[in-house]
XYZ file of C-alpha atoms in Angstrom:
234
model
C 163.243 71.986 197.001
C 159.772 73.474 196.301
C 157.713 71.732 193.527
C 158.719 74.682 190.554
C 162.380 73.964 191.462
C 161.965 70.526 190.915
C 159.851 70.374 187.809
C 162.407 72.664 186.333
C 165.252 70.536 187.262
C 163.658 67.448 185.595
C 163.397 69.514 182.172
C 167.056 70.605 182.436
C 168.427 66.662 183.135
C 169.474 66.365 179.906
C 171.192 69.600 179.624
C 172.786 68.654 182.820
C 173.585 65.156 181.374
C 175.342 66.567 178.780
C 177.563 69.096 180.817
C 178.625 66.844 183.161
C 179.366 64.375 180.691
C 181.477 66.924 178.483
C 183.504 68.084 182.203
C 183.863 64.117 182.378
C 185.254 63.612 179.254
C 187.557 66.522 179.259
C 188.505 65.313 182.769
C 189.630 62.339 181.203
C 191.332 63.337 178.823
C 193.667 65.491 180.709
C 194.172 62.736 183.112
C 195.479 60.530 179.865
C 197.464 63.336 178.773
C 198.896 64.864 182.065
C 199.094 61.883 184.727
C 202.681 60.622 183.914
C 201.985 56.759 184.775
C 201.907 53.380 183.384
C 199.547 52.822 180.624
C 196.851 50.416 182.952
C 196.881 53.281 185.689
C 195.661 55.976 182.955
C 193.188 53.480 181.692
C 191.974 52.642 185.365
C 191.942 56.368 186.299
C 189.845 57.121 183.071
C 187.721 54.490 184.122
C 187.314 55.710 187.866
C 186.222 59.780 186.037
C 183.744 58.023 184.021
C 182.017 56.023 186.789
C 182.614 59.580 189.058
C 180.776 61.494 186.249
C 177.669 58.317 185.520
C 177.048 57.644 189.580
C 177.104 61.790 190.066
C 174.664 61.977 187.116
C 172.381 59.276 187.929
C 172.404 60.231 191.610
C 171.220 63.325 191.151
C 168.532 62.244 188.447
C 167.323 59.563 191.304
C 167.149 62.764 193.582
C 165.152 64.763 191.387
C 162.787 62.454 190.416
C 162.013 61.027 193.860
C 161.509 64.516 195.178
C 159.107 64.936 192.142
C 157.345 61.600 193.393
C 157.195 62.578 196.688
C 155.616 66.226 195.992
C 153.450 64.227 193.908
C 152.542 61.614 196.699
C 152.020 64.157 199.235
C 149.711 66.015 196.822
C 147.991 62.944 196.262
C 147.610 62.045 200.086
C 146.570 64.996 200.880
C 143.589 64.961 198.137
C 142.590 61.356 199.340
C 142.529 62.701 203.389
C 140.279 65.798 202.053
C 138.565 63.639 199.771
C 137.557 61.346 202.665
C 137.031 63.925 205.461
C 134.746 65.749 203.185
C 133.153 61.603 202.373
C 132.978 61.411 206.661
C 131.170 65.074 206.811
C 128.458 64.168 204.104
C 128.247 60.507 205.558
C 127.269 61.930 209.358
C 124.868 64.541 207.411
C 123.031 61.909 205.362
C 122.981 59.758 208.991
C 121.453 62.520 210.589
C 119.335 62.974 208.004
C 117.900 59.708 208.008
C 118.251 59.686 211.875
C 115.714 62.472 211.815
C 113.653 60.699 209.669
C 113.198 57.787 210.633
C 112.303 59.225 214.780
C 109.982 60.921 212.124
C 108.444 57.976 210.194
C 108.311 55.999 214.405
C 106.068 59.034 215.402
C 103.422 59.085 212.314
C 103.033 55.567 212.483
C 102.826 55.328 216.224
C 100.412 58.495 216.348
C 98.812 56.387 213.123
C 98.565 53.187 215.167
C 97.186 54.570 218.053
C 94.467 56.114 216.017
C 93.642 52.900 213.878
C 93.656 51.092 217.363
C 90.487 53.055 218.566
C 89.130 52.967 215.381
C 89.785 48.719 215.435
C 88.158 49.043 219.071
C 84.815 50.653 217.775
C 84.658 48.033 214.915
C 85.401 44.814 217.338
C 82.386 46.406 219.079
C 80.292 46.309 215.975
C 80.746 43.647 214.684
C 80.375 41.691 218.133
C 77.247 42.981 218.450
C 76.242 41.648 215.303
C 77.084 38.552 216.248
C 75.188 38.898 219.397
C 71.643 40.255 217.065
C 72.210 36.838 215.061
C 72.400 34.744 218.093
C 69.062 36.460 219.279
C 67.792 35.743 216.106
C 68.514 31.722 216.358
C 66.814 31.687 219.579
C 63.650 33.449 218.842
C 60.426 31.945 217.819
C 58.230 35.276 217.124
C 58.489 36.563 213.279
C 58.305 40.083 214.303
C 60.908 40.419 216.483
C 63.396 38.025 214.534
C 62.753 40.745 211.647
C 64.631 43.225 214.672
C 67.283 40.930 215.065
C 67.945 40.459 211.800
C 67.916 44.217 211.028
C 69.940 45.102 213.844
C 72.397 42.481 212.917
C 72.536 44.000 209.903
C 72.895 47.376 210.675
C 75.816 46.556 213.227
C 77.982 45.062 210.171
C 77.469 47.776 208.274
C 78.579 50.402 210.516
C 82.168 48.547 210.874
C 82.974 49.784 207.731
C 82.349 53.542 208.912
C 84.167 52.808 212.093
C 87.512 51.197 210.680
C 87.451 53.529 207.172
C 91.194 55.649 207.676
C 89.575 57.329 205.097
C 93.330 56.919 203.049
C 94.493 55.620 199.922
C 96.347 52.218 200.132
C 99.596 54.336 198.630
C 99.514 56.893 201.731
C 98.588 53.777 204.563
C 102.195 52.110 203.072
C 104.312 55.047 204.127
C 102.457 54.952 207.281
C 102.517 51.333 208.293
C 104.268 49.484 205.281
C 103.185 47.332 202.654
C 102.565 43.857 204.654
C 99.919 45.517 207.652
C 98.415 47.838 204.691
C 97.675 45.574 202.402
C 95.788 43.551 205.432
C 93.563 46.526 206.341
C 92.848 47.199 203.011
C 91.826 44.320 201.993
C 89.531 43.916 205.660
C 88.017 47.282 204.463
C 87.140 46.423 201.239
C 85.126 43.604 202.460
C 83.215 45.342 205.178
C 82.671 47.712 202.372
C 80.121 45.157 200.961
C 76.656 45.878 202.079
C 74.486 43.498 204.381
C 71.810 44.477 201.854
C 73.520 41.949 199.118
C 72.467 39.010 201.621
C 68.837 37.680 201.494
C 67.502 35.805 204.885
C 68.008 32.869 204.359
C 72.108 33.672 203.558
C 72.838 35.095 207.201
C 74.414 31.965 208.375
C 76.803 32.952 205.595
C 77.359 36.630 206.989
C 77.706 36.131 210.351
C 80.500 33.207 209.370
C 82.153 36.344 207.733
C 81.528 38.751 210.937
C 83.442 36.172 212.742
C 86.182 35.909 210.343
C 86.551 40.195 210.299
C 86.795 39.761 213.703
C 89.937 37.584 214.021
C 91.312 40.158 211.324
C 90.911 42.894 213.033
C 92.244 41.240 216.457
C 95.871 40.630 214.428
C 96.006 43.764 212.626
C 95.630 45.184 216.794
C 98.390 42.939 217.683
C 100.537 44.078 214.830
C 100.215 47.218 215.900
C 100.474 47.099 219.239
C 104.300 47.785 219.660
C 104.429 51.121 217.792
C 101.384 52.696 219.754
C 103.462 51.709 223.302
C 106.803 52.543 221.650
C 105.376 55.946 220.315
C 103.835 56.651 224.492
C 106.875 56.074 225.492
């Protein structure tokens, strides 16, 4: 029974409740009136239309309305199953979406790392040199060339700065490397970004205790990074 069939024999139930009730009755009553038998066998045989005509009736009401639930189930089913086959199409989409992005995001920060890795290298090398000038300058006696040393030391710190400098904001270096390993090179920047010329003579004990220290910083941002420049090579 298609689904217009069906919804139009659910309107007409109570039509059809009444007709067959009316054939019942009438039934009956020409069973009292024509079946020639004891009094209890015309009430019994009554009886027996009336249940024939209620059981017909309700059986076919059960009928209708289960093949109306069923169309409706099936129509129901068969949303959810397009509902989630359309859910599994946009959920592989939006995975190879963020698949792609994410191989993305690996290269920019490898090809990132690499680069802040050389430019890490070239600081190390400053700033260990600076060390070296104020080592000379401990060591040497003659006025003149301790004012070399100490100018050389000097100008050795200040080209770290230079040498690290991304030259990028602290917003951009996040979607790079994240917020933990930015937030460590910016702040290592922003200290090298503080001129030698702020210390007087007698305060290079004081710098060269901070050389050292922007030295071990730079070593563990280099170790940090380390696994995305041989992951990127790869």
């Amino acid at each position: 029974m298609s689904k217009s069939r069906t919804d139009k024999a659910i309107k007409r139930l109570p039509i059809s409740w009444i007709i067959v009730m009316f054939f019942t009755f009438i039934v009956a009553s020409i069973v009292n009136f024509v079946w020639i038998t004891p009094k209890t066998d015309l009430l019994n045989a009554t009886t027996l239309v009336l249940e024939i005509g209620f059981a017909t009736m309700i059986t076919w009401t059960v009928y209708i309305l289960s093949k109306k639930w069923n169309k409706e189930n099936e129509k129901i089913t068969q949303e959810v199953k397009t509902i989630t086959s359309n859910l599994e199409e946009l959920t592989k989409e939006v995975q190879k979406t963020v698949n792609e992005e994410a191989t993305i995001r690996d290269e920019i920060r490898g090809d990132g790392s690499f680069i802040l890795d050389r430019k890490l290298n070239m600081t190390i090398r400053s700033l260990e040199q600076s060390k070296k000038m104020y080592a000379n300058l401990l060591k040497e006696s003659d006025q003149n060339q301790a004012n070399i040393w100490r100018n050389n030391m000097k100008q050795d710190y200040d080209m770290a700065y230079a040498r690290l400098n991304l030259e990028l904001g602290l917003l951009e270096l996040m979607k790079i490397f994240g917020a933990s390993l930015s937030r460590k090179y910016w702040l290592l920047l922003t200290r090298l970004n503080i001129h030698s010329e702020m210390y007087e003579y007698e305060e290079l004990s004081s710098l060269n205790h901070d050389v050292e220290a922007y030295l071990e910083d730079c070593k563990k941002i280099k170790e940090i990074i380390k696994p995305w420049i041989s992951t990127s090579r790869t």
